[in-house]
Short mmCIF file of C-alpha atoms in Angstrom, two decimals:
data_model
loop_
_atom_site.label_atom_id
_atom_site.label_comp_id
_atom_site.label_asym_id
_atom_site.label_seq_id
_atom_site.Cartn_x
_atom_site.Cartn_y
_atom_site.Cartn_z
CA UNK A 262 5.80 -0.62 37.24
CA UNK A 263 7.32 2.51 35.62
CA UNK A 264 5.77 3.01 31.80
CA UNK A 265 7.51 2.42 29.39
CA UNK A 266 8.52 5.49 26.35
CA UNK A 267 10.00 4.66 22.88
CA UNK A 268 11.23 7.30 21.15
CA UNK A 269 9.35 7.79 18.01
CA UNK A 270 11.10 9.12 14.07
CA UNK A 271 12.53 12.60 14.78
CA UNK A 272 10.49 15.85 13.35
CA UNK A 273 13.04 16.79 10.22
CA UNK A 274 12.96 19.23 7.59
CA UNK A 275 11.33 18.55 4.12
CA UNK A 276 13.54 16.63 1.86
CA UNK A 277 14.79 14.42 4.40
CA UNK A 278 13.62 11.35 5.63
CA UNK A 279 14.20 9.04 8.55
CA UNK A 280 17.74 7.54 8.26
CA UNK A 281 17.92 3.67 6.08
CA UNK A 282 20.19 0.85 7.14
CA UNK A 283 21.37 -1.87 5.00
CA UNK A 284 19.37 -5.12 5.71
CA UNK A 285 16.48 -3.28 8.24
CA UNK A 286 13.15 -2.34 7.06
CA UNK A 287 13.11 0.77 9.19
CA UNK A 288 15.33 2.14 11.59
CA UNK A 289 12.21 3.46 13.93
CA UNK A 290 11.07 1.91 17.41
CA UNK A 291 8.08 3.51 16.72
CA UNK A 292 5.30 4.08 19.86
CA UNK A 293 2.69 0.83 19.86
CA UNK A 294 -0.86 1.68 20.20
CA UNK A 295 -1.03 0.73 23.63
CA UNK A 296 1.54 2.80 24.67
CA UNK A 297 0.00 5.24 27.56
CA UNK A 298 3.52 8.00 26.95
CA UNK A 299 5.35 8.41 23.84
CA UNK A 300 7.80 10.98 23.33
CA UNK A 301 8.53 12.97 20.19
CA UNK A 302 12.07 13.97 19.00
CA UNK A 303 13.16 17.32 17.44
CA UNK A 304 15.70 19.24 16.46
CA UNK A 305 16.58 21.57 19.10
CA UNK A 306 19.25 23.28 16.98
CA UNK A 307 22.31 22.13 18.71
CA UNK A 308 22.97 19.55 15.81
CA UNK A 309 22.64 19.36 12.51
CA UNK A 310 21.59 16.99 10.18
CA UNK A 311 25.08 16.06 8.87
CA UNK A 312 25.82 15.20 12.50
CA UNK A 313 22.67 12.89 12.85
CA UNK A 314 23.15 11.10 9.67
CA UNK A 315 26.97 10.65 10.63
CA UNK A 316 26.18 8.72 14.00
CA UNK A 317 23.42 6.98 12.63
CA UNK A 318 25.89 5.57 10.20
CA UNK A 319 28.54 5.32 12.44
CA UNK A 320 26.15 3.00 14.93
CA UNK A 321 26.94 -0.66 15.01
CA UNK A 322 23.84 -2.51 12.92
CA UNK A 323 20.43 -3.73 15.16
CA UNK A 324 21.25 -6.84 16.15
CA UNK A 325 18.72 -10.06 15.94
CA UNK A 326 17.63 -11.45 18.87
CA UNK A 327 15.22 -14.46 19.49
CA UNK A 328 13.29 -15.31 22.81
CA UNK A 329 12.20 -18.89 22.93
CA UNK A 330 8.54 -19.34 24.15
CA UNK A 331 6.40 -22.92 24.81
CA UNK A 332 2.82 -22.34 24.09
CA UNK A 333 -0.10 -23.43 24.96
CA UNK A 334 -2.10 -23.70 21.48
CA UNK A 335 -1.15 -23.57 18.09
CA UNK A 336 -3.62 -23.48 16.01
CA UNK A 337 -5.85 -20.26 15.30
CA UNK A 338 -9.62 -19.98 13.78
CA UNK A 339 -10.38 -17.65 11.13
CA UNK A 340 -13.62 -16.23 10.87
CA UNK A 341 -12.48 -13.55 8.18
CA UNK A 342 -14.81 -14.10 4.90
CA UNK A 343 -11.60 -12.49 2.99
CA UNK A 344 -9.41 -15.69 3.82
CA UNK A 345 -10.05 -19.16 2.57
CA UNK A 346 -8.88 -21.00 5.20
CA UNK A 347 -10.19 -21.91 8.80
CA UNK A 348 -7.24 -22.91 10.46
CA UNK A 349 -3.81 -21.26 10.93
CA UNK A 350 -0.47 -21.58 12.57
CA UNK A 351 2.78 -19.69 12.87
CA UNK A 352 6.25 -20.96 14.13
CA UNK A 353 7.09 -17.38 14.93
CA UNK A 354 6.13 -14.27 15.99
CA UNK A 355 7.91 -11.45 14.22
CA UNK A 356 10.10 -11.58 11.13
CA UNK A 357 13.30 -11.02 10.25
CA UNK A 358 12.78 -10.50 6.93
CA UNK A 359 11.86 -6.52 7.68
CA UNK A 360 9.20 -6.13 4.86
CA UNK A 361 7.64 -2.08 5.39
CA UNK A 362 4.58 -3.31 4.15
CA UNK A 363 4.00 -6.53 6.26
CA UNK A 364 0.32 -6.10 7.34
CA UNK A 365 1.47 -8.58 10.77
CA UNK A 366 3.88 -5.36 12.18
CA UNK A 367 1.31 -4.45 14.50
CA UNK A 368 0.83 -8.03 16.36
CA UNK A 369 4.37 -7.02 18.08
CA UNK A 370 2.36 -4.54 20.08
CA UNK A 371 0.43 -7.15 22.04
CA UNK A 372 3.58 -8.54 23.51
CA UNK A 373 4.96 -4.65 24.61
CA UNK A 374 7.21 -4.10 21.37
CA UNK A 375 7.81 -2.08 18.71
CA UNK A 376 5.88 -2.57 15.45
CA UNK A 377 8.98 -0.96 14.08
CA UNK A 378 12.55 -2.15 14.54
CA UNK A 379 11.52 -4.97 17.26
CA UNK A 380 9.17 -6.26 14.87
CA UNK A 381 12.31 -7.62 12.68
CA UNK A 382 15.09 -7.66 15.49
CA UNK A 383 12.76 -9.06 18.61
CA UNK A 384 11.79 -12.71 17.24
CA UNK A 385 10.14 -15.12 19.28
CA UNK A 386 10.00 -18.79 18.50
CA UNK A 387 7.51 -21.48 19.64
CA UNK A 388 10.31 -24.11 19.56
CA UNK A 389 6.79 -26.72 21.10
CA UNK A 390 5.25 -26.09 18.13
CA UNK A 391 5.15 -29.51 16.81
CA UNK A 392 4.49 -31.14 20.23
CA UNK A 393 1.50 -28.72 20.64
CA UNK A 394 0.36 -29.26 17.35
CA UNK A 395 0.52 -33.08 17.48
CA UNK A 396 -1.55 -32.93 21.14
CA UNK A 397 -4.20 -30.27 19.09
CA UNK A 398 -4.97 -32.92 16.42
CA UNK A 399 -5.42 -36.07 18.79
CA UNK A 400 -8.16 -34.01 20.14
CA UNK A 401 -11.43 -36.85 19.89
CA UNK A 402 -13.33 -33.92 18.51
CA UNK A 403 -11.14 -32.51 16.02
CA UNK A 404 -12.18 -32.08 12.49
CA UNK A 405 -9.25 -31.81 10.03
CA UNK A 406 -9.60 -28.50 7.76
CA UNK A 407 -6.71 -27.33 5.85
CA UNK A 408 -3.84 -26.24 7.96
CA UNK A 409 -2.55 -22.32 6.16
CA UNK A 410 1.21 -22.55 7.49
CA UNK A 411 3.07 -18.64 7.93
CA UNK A 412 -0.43 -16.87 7.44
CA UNK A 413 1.02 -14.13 9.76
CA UNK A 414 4.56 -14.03 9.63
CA UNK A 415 6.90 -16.29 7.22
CA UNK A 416 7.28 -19.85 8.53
CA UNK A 417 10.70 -20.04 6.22
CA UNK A 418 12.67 -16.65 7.74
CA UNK A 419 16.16 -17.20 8.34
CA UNK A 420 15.93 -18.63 11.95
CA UNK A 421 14.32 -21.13 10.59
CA UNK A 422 17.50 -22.50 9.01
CA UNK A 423 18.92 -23.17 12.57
CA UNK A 424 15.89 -24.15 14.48
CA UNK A 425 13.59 -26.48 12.16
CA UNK A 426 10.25 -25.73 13.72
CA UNK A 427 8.58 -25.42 10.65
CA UNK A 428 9.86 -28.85 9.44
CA UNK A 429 9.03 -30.41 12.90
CA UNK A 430 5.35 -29.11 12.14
CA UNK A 431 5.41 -30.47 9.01
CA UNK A 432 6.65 -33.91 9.85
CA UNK A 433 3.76 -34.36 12.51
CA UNK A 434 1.28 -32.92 9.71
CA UNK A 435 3.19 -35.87 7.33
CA UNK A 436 2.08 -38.52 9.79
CA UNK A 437 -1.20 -37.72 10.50
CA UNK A 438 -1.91 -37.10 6.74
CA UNK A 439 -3.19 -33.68 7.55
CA UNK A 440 -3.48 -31.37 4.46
CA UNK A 441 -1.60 -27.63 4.50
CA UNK A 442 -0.70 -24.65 2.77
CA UNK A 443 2.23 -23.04 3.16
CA UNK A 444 2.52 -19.26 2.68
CA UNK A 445 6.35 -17.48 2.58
CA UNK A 446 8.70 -15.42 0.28
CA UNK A 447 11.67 -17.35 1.18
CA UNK A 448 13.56 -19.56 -0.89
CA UNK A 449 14.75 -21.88 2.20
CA UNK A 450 11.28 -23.81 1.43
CA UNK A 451 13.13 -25.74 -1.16
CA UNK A 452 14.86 -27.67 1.83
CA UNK A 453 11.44 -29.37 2.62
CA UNK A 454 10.25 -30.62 -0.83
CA UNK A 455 11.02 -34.41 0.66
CA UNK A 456 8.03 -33.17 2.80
CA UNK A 457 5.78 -31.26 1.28
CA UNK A 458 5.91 -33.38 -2.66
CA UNK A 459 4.52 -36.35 -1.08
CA UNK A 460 1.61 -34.85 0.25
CA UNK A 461 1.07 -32.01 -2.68
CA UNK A 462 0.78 -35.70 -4.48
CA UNK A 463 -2.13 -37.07 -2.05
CA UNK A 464 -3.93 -34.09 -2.56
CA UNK A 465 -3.03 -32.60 0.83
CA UNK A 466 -0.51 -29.55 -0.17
CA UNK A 467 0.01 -26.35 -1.90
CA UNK A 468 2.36 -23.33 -1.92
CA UNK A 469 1.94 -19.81 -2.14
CA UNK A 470 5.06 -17.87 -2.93
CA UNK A 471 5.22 -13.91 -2.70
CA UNK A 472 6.60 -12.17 -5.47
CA UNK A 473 6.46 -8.18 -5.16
CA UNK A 474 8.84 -7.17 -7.62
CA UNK A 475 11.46 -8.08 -10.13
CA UNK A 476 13.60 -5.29 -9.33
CA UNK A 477 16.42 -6.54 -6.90
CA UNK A 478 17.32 -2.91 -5.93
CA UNK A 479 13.59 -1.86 -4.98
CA UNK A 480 13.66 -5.42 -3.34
CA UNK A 481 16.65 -5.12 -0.93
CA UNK A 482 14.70 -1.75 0.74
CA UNK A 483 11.87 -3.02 0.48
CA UNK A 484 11.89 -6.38 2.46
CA UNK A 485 15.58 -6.61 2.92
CA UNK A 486 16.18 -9.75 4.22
CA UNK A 487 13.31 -11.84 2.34
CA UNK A 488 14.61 -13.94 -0.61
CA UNK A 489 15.81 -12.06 -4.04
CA UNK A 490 13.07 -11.77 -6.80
CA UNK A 491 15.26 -14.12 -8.76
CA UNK A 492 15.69 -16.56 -5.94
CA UNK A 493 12.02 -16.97 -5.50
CA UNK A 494 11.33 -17.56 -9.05
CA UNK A 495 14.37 -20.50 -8.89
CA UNK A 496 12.36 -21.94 -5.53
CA UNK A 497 8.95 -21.92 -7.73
CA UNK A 498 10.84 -23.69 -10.67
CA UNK A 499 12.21 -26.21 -7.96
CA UNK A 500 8.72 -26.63 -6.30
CA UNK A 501 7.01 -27.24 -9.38
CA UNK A 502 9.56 -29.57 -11.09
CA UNK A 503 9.09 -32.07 -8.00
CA UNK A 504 5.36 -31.77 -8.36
CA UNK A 505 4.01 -29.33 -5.95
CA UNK A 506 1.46 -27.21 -7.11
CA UNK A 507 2.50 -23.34 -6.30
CA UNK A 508 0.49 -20.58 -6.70
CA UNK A 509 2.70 -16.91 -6.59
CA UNK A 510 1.21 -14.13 -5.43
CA UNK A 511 1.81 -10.58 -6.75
CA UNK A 512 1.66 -8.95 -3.04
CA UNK A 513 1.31 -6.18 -1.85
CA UNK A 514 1.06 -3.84 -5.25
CA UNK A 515 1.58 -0.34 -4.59
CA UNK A 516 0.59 2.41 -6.74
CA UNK A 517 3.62 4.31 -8.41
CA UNK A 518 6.17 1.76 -6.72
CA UNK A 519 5.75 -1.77 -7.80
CA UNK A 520 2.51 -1.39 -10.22
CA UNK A 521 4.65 -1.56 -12.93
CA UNK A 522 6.00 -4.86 -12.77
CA UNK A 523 2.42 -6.66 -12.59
CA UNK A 524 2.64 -8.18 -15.94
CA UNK A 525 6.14 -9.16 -15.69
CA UNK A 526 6.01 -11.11 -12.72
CA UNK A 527 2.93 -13.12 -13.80
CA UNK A 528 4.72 -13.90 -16.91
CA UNK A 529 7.49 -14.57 -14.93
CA UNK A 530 5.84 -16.91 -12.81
CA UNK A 531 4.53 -18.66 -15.69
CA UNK A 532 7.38 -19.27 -17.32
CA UNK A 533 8.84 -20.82 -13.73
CA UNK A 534 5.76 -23.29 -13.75
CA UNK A 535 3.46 -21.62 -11.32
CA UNK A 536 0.17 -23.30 -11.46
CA UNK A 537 -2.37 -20.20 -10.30
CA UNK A 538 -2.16 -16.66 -9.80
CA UNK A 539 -3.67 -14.57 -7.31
CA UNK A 540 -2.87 -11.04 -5.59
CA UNK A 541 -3.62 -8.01 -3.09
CA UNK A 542 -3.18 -4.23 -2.98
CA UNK A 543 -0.95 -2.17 0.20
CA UNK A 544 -2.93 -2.65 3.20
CA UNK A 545 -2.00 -0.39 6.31
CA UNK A 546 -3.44 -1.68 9.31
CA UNK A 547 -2.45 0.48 13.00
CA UNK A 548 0.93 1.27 13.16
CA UNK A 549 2.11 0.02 9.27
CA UNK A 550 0.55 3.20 8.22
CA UNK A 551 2.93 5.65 9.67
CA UNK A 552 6.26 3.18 8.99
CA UNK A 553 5.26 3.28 5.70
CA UNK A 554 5.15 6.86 5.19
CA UNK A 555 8.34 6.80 7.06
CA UNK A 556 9.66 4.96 4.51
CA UNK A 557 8.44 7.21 1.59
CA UNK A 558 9.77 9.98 2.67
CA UNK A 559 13.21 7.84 2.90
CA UNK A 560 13.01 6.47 -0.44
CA UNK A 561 10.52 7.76 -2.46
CA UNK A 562 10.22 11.81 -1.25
CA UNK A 563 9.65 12.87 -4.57
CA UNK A 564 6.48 11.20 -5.08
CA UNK A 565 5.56 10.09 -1.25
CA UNK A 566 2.24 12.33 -1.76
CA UNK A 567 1.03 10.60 -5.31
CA UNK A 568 1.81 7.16 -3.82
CA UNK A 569 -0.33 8.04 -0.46
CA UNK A 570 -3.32 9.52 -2.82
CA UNK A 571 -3.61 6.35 -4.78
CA UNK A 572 -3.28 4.10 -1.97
CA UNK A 573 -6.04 6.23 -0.25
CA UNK A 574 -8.25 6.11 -3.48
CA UNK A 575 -7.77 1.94 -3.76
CA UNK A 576 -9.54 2.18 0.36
CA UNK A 577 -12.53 4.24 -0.88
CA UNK A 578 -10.85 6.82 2.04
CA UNK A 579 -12.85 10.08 1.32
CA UNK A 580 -10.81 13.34 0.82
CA UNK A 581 -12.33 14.70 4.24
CA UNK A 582 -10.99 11.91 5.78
CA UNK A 583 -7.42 12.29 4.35
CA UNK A 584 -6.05 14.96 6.61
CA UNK A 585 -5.89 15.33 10.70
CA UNK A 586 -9.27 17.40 11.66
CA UNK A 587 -10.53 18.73 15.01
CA UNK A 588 -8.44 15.86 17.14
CA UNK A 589 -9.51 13.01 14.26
CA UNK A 590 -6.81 11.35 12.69
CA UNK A 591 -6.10 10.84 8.95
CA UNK A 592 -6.67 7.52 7.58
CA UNK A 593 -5.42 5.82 4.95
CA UNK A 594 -6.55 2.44 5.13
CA UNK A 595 -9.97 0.45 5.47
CA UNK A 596 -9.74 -2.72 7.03
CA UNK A 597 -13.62 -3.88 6.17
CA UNK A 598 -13.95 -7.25 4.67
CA UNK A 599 -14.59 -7.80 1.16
CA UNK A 600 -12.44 -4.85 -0.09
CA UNK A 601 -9.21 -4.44 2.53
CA UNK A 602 -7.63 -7.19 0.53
CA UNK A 603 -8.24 -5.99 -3.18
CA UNK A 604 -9.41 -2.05 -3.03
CA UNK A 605 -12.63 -0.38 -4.37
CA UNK A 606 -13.17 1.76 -7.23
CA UNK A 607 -11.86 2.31 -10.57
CA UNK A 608 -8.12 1.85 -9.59
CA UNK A 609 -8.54 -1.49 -7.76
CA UNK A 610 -10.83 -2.17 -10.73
CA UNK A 611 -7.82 -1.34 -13.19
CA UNK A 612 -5.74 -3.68 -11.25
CA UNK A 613 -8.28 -6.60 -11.24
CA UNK A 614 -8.42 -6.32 -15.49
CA UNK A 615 -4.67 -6.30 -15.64
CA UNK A 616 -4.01 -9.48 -13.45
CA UNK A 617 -6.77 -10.93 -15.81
CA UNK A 618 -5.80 -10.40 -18.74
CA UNK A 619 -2.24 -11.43 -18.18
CA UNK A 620 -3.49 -14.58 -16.61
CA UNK A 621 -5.69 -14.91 -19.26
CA UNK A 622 -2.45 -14.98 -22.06
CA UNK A 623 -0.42 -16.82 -19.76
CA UNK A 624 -2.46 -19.83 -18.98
CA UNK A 625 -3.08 -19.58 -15.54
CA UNK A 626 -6.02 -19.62 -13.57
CA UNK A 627 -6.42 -16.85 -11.06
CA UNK A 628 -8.16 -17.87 -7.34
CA UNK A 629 -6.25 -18.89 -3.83
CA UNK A 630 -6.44 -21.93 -2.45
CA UNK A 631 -7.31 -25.03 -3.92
CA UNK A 632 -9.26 -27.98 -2.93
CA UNK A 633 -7.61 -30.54 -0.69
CA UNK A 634 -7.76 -33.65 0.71
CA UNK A 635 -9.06 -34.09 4.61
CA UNK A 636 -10.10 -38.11 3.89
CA UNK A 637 -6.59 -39.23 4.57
CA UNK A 638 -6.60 -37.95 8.45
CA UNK A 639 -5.39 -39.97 11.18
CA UNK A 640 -4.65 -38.53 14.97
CA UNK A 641 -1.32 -38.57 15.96
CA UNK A 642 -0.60 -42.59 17.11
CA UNK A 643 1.27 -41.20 20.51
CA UNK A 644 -1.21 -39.29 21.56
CA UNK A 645 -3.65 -41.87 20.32
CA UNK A 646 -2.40 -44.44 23.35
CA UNK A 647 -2.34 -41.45 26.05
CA UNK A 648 -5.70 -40.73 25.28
CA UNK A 649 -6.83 -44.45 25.01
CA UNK A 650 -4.85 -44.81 28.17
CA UNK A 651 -6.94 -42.70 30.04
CA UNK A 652 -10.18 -43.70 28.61
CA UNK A 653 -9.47 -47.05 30.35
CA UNK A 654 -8.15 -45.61 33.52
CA UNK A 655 -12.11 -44.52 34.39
CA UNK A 656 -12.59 -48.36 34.31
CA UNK A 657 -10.25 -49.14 36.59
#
């Protein structure tokens, strides 16, 4: 089979960035790491950048397009000491909600795509998911452990609206009285509160909602199709008003882009009756790293070096480490557990006091997630009989 090449971002001249489209996190199909050819684009002198910029523009927007899939499993084990739950699920794999930051970019690359544009525009559903999930919990020797729903990409993008997965997955955790978490930035999780407030009442659900900023314009580029900052808050007043207990997390904070607005959206949050408060620094696992500094020098060019510093400083990376060497590339990210999800040193420290202290005046207690309720489990009654039904069949 022939391989494969994606084009990766264009060499350009300094002071211009990769070209931004309205709703997309990046415009770049950028190379995978398991890519054995890319192929890098410059400027060979017979255009200019006008002309570039004109036919980007002039290019009809990325369309969205979703592959359905029926798996095999859905739930995953965690073994990470940085997480604080042992069981996870996702209705989807890649999201069109285009965050730059989104730490899951790179799990497009073990299905063949981009990490970059595919990442938001390639979805695939697991429209089984509730089936699956129902046959994975009639198991004789499963052992119920909080359920962390959207852990890798949001269970509540806007596919979601058409295709209900994440509410069939819900309903079968309903009936088996099966506690879960539920992790997303999208308002559409207000459509489920007939689901989730009875069990956030038995003890068996909570809520984490993603709040990176209050500013709707640094917002739209920088997860353009997730839920306004304003819209979240209104879905945390709604949760909490029908007696779900929602925690918000100030995610990702990056230095010199969103730091700023750390006290405001705890205060914010308090004032919309979230119940804890937790939250983690920029991390830039594989291919996020580049995209990001894509994005910079899009955005940001002015102060793309400062913010790449900092974020460098917050992963104890060493200056020696911070530039391309004798064939070594530079990093910018640590992904050891213990300090990938909060930093090290004096500027994650910094960060640490200030969530603290404004926790501290606004009544709420910082931590992740809370205690729940695995008494209540029953396995799924179908899959109950099929199972009993074959028990007796070795009798017969």
């Amino acid at each position: 089979m022939p391989t494969r090449i994606i084009p990766i971002i264009p060499a350009m001249p300094s002071g211009h960035g990769p070209s931004s489209r309205k709703g997309r996190g990046t415009t770049v199909r950028i190379a995978h790491r398991f890519e054995r050819d890319n192929r890098d684009v410059f400027d060979d002198g017979w255009a200019t950048l006008g002309d570039e910029a004109q036919a980007a523009d002039q290019a009809p927007p990325p369309a969205t397009s979703v592959t359905e899939e029926r798996v095999k499993s859905m739930l995953t084990r965690n073994t990470s000491p940085d997480i604080p739950f042992a069981l996870s699920l996702n209705p989807y794999r890649g999201c069109e909600h285009g965050c730059i930051y989104c730490y899951a970019r790179p799990t497009h690359s073990y299905l063949d795509l981009s990490p970059g544009l595919d990442f938001e525009t390639r979805l695939i559903a697991k429209v089984n998911a509730a089936s699956v999930l129902e046959r994975e919990l009639a198991r004789p020797g499963y052992a119920p452990s909080p359920i962390a729903i959207g852990s890798v990409t949001d269970a509540y993008q806007p596919i979601e609206r058409r295709l209900r997965i994440t509410r069939a997955v819900l309903q079968v955790l309903g009936d088996c009285a099966h506690p879960y978490t539920v992790i997303t930035k999208s308002a559409g999780i207000e459509r489920d509160i007939d689901l989730i407030a009875p069990a956030a009442q038995a003890g068996r659900a909570w809520v984490s909602v993603s709040i990176t900023t209050l500013d709707g314009a640094l917002a739209r580029i920088l997860e353009p199709r997730a839920a306004s900052p304003a819209r979240r808050l209104q879905a945390v007043r709604a949760l909490s008003g029908a007696g779900i207990a929602v925690g918000v997390n100030v995610a990702p904070i990056i230095p010199f882009i969103n730091d700023g607005d750390i006290e405001h959206i705890v205060e914010a949050a308090a004032r919309a009756g979230a119940s804890s408060v937790h939250h983690t620094v920029l991390r830039l696992p594989w291919e996020v790293a580049p995209l990001f500094r894509q994005w910079l020098e899009t955005h940001f060019p002015a102060r793309a070096a400062r913010v790449m510093a900092r974020v460098q400083d917050l992963h104890g990376i060493e200056a020696a480490q911070r530039t391309p060497h004798a064939g070594r590339t530079a990093r910018d990210y640590d992904a050891r557990f213990g300090q990938r999800m909060h930093g090290t040193g004096p500027w994650a420290d910094l960060i640490r006091q200030r969530i603290a202290k404004v926790s501290a005046r606004c009544g709420l207690p910082r931590g992740g997630l809370p205690a729940l309720n695995c008494s209540a489990f029953r396995r799924p009654a179908a899959w109950q009989a099929v199972g009993d039904a074959r028990q007796a069949s070795l009798f017969d």
